[in-house]
Amino acid sequence: QTRTPGVGKTTLGKELAERTGLCYINVGEVAQEGQLYDGFDEEYQCPVLDEDRVIDELEDRMSEGGVIVDYHGCDFFPERWFDIVFVLRTDNTCLYTRLENRGYTGKKLEDNVQCEIFQTIYEEAMGAYKEEIVHQLPSNEPEDLERNVEQITQWVEQWMKDNN
């Protein structure tokens, strides 16, 4: 699953792992634990992810399968890693408030909202993976979370039946 920061990825990913028994990986946490960075972005005031090191770090776990990956981008992950990609979408007003509440300001806040307006993450996913495996899900209301968990859980169960 992939999407702009502040749209509910982590909550969804953890809930899915609990319901399906799949392994949950938060790429941001993995990067932080292993210091998988390549410098610091002064403009955005955040570390720059070393994508090659992240892939090296996750390769063994991903090759075993059964993994939910949570990150706000996706185009650097190998296509072979995923059977399905979910992009969570949030209404800009909701997103703006969520990011403000997280302490985002200025350029970082505006660029993340612009990212959602222009469907940047969705288009990135469509360009990186086969179109038929990329799906958008709404993530505005608490009810959306439950619906998304249900829908993805059903998909996982069906995939397991079809592939085992």
mmCIF file of C-alpha atoms in Angstrom:
data_model
loop_
_atom_site.group_PDB
_atom_site.id
_atom_site.type_symbol
_atom_site.label_atom_id
_atom_site.label_comp_id
_atom_site.label_asym_id
_atom_site.label_seq_id
_atom_site.Cartn_x
_atom_site.Cartn_y
_atom_site.Cartn_z
ATOM 1 C CA GLN A 1 0.000 0.000 0.000
ATOM 2 C CA THR A 2 1.208 3.441 -0.841
ATOM 3 C CA ARG A 3 0.007 6.994 -0.544
ATOM 4 C CA THR A 4 0.651 10.591 0.482
ATOM 5 C CA PRO A 5 1.611 11.049 4.167
ATOM 6 C CA GLY A 6 -1.390 11.552 6.460
ATOM 7 C CA VAL A 7 -3.933 9.372 4.667
ATOM 8 C CA GLY A 8 -3.982 6.447 7.155
ATOM 9 C CA LYS A 9 -1.493 3.901 5.752
ATOM 10 C CA THR A 10 -0.040 2.788 9.063
ATOM 11 C CA THR A 11 -3.403 2.273 10.750
ATOM 12 C CA LEU A 12 -4.651 0.270 7.760
ATOM 13 C CA GLY A 13 -1.447 -1.769 7.438
ATOM 14 C CA LYS A 14 -1.347 -2.785 11.100
ATOM 15 C CA GLU A 15 -5.045 -3.684 11.138
ATOM 16 C CA LEU A 16 -4.619 -5.794 7.979
ATOM 17 C CA ALA A 17 -1.632 -7.637 9.440
ATOM 18 C CA GLU A 18 -3.662 -8.444 12.543
ATOM 19 C CA ARG A 19 -6.635 -9.751 10.547
ATOM 20 C CA THR A 20 -4.752 -11.647 7.841
ATOM 21 C CA GLY A 21 -1.683 -12.906 9.706
ATOM 22 C CA LEU A 22 0.577 -11.270 7.097
ATOM 23 C CA CYS A 23 3.801 -9.543 8.151
ATOM 24 C CA TYR A 24 3.629 -5.722 8.362
ATOM 25 C CA ILE A 25 6.663 -3.632 7.363
ATOM 26 C CA ASN A 26 6.794 0.139 7.788
ATOM 27 C CA VAL A 27 9.614 1.225 5.463
ATOM 28 C CA GLY A 28 10.149 4.489 7.361
ATOM 29 C CA GLU A 29 10.762 2.556 10.592
ATOM 30 C CA VAL A 30 13.100 0.075 8.864
ATOM 31 C CA ALA A 31 15.085 2.985 7.413
ATOM 32 C CA GLN A 32 15.288 4.699 10.787
ATOM 33 C CA GLU A 33 16.362 1.541 12.640
ATOM 34 C CA GLY A 34 19.088 0.765 10.090
ATOM 35 C CA GLN A 35 19.968 4.413 9.360
ATOM 36 C CA LEU A 36 19.353 3.677 5.653
ATOM 37 C CA TYR A 37 19.809 7.288 4.594
ATOM 38 C CA ASP A 38 21.801 9.129 2.003
ATOM 39 C CA GLY A 39 22.117 12.616 3.465
ATOM 40 C CA PHE A 40 19.632 15.191 4.754
ATOM 41 C CA ASP A 41 17.196 17.365 2.791
ATOM 42 C CA GLU A 42 17.510 20.887 4.217
ATOM 43 C CA GLU A 43 14.452 22.172 2.342
ATOM 44 C CA TYR A 44 12.094 19.504 3.731
ATOM 45 C CA GLN A 45 14.011 19.039 6.998
ATOM 46 C CA CYS A 46 14.126 15.252 6.703
ATOM 47 C CA PRO A 47 16.614 12.493 5.910
ATOM 48 C CA VAL A 48 16.913 11.264 2.301
ATOM 49 C CA LEU A 49 16.128 7.566 1.924
ATOM 50 C CA ASP A 50 18.876 5.375 0.436
ATOM 51 C CA GLU A 51 16.549 3.331 -1.783
ATOM 52 C CA ASP A 52 19.176 0.733 -2.774
ATOM 53 C CA ARG A 53 19.998 -0.014 0.865
ATOM 54 C CA VAL A 54 16.295 -0.295 1.709
ATOM 55 C CA ILE A 55 15.815 -2.841 -1.079
ATOM 56 C CA ASP A 56 18.876 -4.811 0.091
ATOM 57 C CA GLU A 57 17.542 -4.744 3.668
ATOM 58 C CA LEU A 58 14.064 -6.015 2.687
ATOM 59 C CA GLU A 59 14.927 -8.447 -0.132
ATOM 60 C CA ASP A 60 14.995 -11.648 1.966
ATOM 61 C CA ARG A 61 11.758 -10.870 3.803
ATOM 62 C CA MET A 62 10.013 -9.892 0.568
ATOM 63 C CA SER A 63 11.113 -13.022 -1.307
ATOM 64 C CA GLU A 64 9.357 -15.154 1.333
ATOM 65 C CA GLY A 65 6.059 -13.399 0.522
ATOM 66 C CA GLY A 66 3.143 -12.627 2.812
ATOM 67 C CA VAL A 67 4.193 -9.036 3.490
ATOM 68 C CA ILE A 68 2.266 -5.762 3.750
ATOM 69 C CA VAL A 69 4.578 -2.840 2.901
ATOM 70 C CA ASP A 70 3.720 0.659 4.157
ATOM 71 C CA TYR A 71 5.429 3.634 2.519
ATOM 72 C CA HIS A 72 4.477 6.941 0.897
ATOM 73 C CA GLY A 73 6.145 6.113 -2.415
ATOM 74 C CA CYS A 74 6.501 2.952 -4.452
ATOM 75 C CA ASP A 75 8.304 3.383 -7.756
ATOM 76 C CA PHE A 76 11.705 2.198 -6.480
ATOM 77 C CA PHE A 77 10.463 -1.180 -5.177
ATOM 78 C CA PRO A 78 10.988 -4.147 -7.541
ATOM 79 C CA GLU A 79 7.832 -5.084 -9.437
ATOM 80 C CA ARG A 80 8.292 -8.748 -8.471
ATOM 81 C CA TRP A 81 7.649 -7.906 -4.806
ATOM 82 C CA PHE A 82 3.922 -7.164 -5.162
ATOM 83 C CA ASP A 83 0.796 -9.024 -6.221
ATOM 84 C CA ILE A 84 -1.389 -5.968 -5.582
ATOM 85 C CA VAL A 85 -0.851 -2.279 -4.792
ATOM 86 C CA PHE A 86 -3.361 -0.116 -2.924
ATOM 87 C CA VAL A 87 -3.093 3.668 -3.115
ATOM 88 C CA LEU A 88 -5.064 5.418 -0.390
ATOM 89 C CA ARG A 89 -6.644 8.716 -1.417
ATOM 90 C CA THR A 90 -7.780 11.479 0.908
ATOM 91 C CA ASP A 91 -9.855 14.596 0.314
ATOM 92 C CA ASN A 92 -7.505 17.610 0.344
ATOM 93 C CA THR A 93 -9.310 19.390 3.180
ATOM 94 C CA CYS A 94 -9.014 16.304 5.432
ATOM 95 C CA LEU A 95 -5.401 15.835 4.391
ATOM 96 C CA TYR A 96 -4.441 19.460 5.057
ATOM 97 C CA THR A 97 -5.852 19.259 8.588
ATOM 98 C CA ARG A 98 -4.174 15.883 9.312
ATOM 99 C CA LEU A 99 -0.775 17.122 8.134
ATOM 100 C CA GLU A 100 -1.114 20.409 10.046
ATOM 101 C CA ASN A 101 -1.913 18.395 13.172
ATOM 102 C CA ARG A 102 1.340 16.468 12.597
ATOM 103 C CA GLY A 103 3.260 19.728 12.567
ATOM 104 C CA TYR A 104 3.761 20.020 8.808
ATOM 105 C CA THR A 105 4.140 23.653 7.704
ATOM 106 C CA GLY A 106 5.133 25.721 4.679
ATOM 107 C CA LYS A 107 6.587 23.957 1.659
ATOM 108 C CA LYS A 108 6.388 20.467 3.195
ATOM 109 C CA LEU A 109 2.663 20.909 3.928
ATOM 110 C CA GLU A 110 1.861 22.453 0.551
ATOM 111 C CA ASP A 111 3.876 19.958 -1.492
ATOM 112 C CA ASN A 112 2.197 16.995 0.215
ATOM 113 C CA VAL A 113 -1.270 18.423 -0.465
ATOM 114 C CA GLN A 114 -0.241 19.175 -4.088
ATOM 115 C CA CYS A 115 0.959 15.571 -4.354
ATOM 116 C CA GLU A 116 -2.567 14.395 -3.509
ATOM 117 C CA ILE A 117 -4.278 16.951 -5.776
ATOM 118 C CA PHE A 118 -2.214 15.824 -8.771
ATOM 119 C CA GLN A 119 -2.528 12.104 -7.959
ATOM 120 C CA THR A 120 1.277 11.884 -7.922
ATOM 121 C CA ILE A 121 1.484 8.656 -5.914
ATOM 122 C CA TYR A 122 -1.278 6.960 -7.924
ATOM 123 C CA GLU A 123 0.406 7.849 -11.210
ATOM 124 C CA GLU A 124 3.758 6.695 -9.823
ATOM 125 C CA ALA A 125 2.176 3.327 -8.943
ATOM 126 C CA MET A 126 0.505 3.044 -12.370
ATOM 127 C CA GLY A 127 3.870 3.676 -14.025
ATOM 128 C CA ALA A 128 5.800 1.229 -11.850
ATOM 129 C CA TYR A 129 3.429 -1.785 -11.833
ATOM 130 C CA LYS A 130 0.925 -3.500 -14.124
ATOM 131 C CA GLU A 131 -2.226 -1.358 -14.214
ATOM 132 C CA GLU A 132 -4.460 -4.260 -13.236
ATOM 133 C CA ILE A 133 -2.768 -4.672 -9.835
ATOM 134 C CA VAL A 134 -3.020 -0.977 -8.823
ATOM 135 C CA HIS A 135 -6.172 0.076 -6.936
ATOM 136 C CA GLN A 136 -7.269 3.346 -5.301
ATOM 137 C CA LEU A 137 -9.183 3.324 -2.024
ATOM 138 C CA PRO A 138 -10.795 6.295 -0.241
ATOM 139 C CA SER A 139 -9.418 7.173 3.199
ATOM 140 C CA ASN A 140 -11.424 10.131 4.526
ATOM 141 C CA GLU A 141 -13.764 8.831 7.242
ATOM 142 C CA PRO A 142 -13.301 6.197 9.967
ATOM 143 C CA GLU A 143 -15.846 4.045 8.057
ATOM 144 C CA ASP A 144 -13.482 4.018 5.057
ATOM 145 C CA LEU A 145 -10.864 2.255 7.196
ATOM 146 C CA GLU A 146 -13.237 -0.585 8.061
ATOM 147 C CA ARG A 147 -14.435 -0.924 4.454
ATOM 148 C CA ASN A 148 -10.843 -0.959 3.169
ATOM 149 C CA VAL A 149 -9.766 -3.557 5.737
ATOM 150 C CA GLU A 150 -12.732 -5.750 4.763
ATOM 151 C CA GLN A 151 -12.090 -5.382 1.028
ATOM 152 C CA ILE A 152 -8.360 -6.081 1.234
ATOM 153 C CA THR A 153 -8.856 -8.973 3.669
ATOM 154 C CA GLN A 154 -11.301 -10.588 1.228
ATOM 155 C CA TRP A 155 -8.793 -10.096 -1.582
ATOM 156 C CA VAL A 156 -5.997 -11.705 0.497
ATOM 157 C CA GLU A 157 -8.207 -14.695 1.377
ATOM 158 C CA GLN A 158 -9.156 -15.186 -2.280
ATOM 159 C CA TRP A 159 -5.518 -14.861 -3.390
ATOM 160 C CA MET A 160 -4.474 -17.499 -0.841
ATOM 161 C CA LYS A 161 -7.176 -19.894 -2.081
ATOM 162 C CA ASP A 162 -6.164 -19.357 -5.706
ATOM 163 C CA ASN A 163 -2.414 -19.652 -5.119
ATOM 164 C CA ASN A 164 -2.023 -22.417 -2.533
#
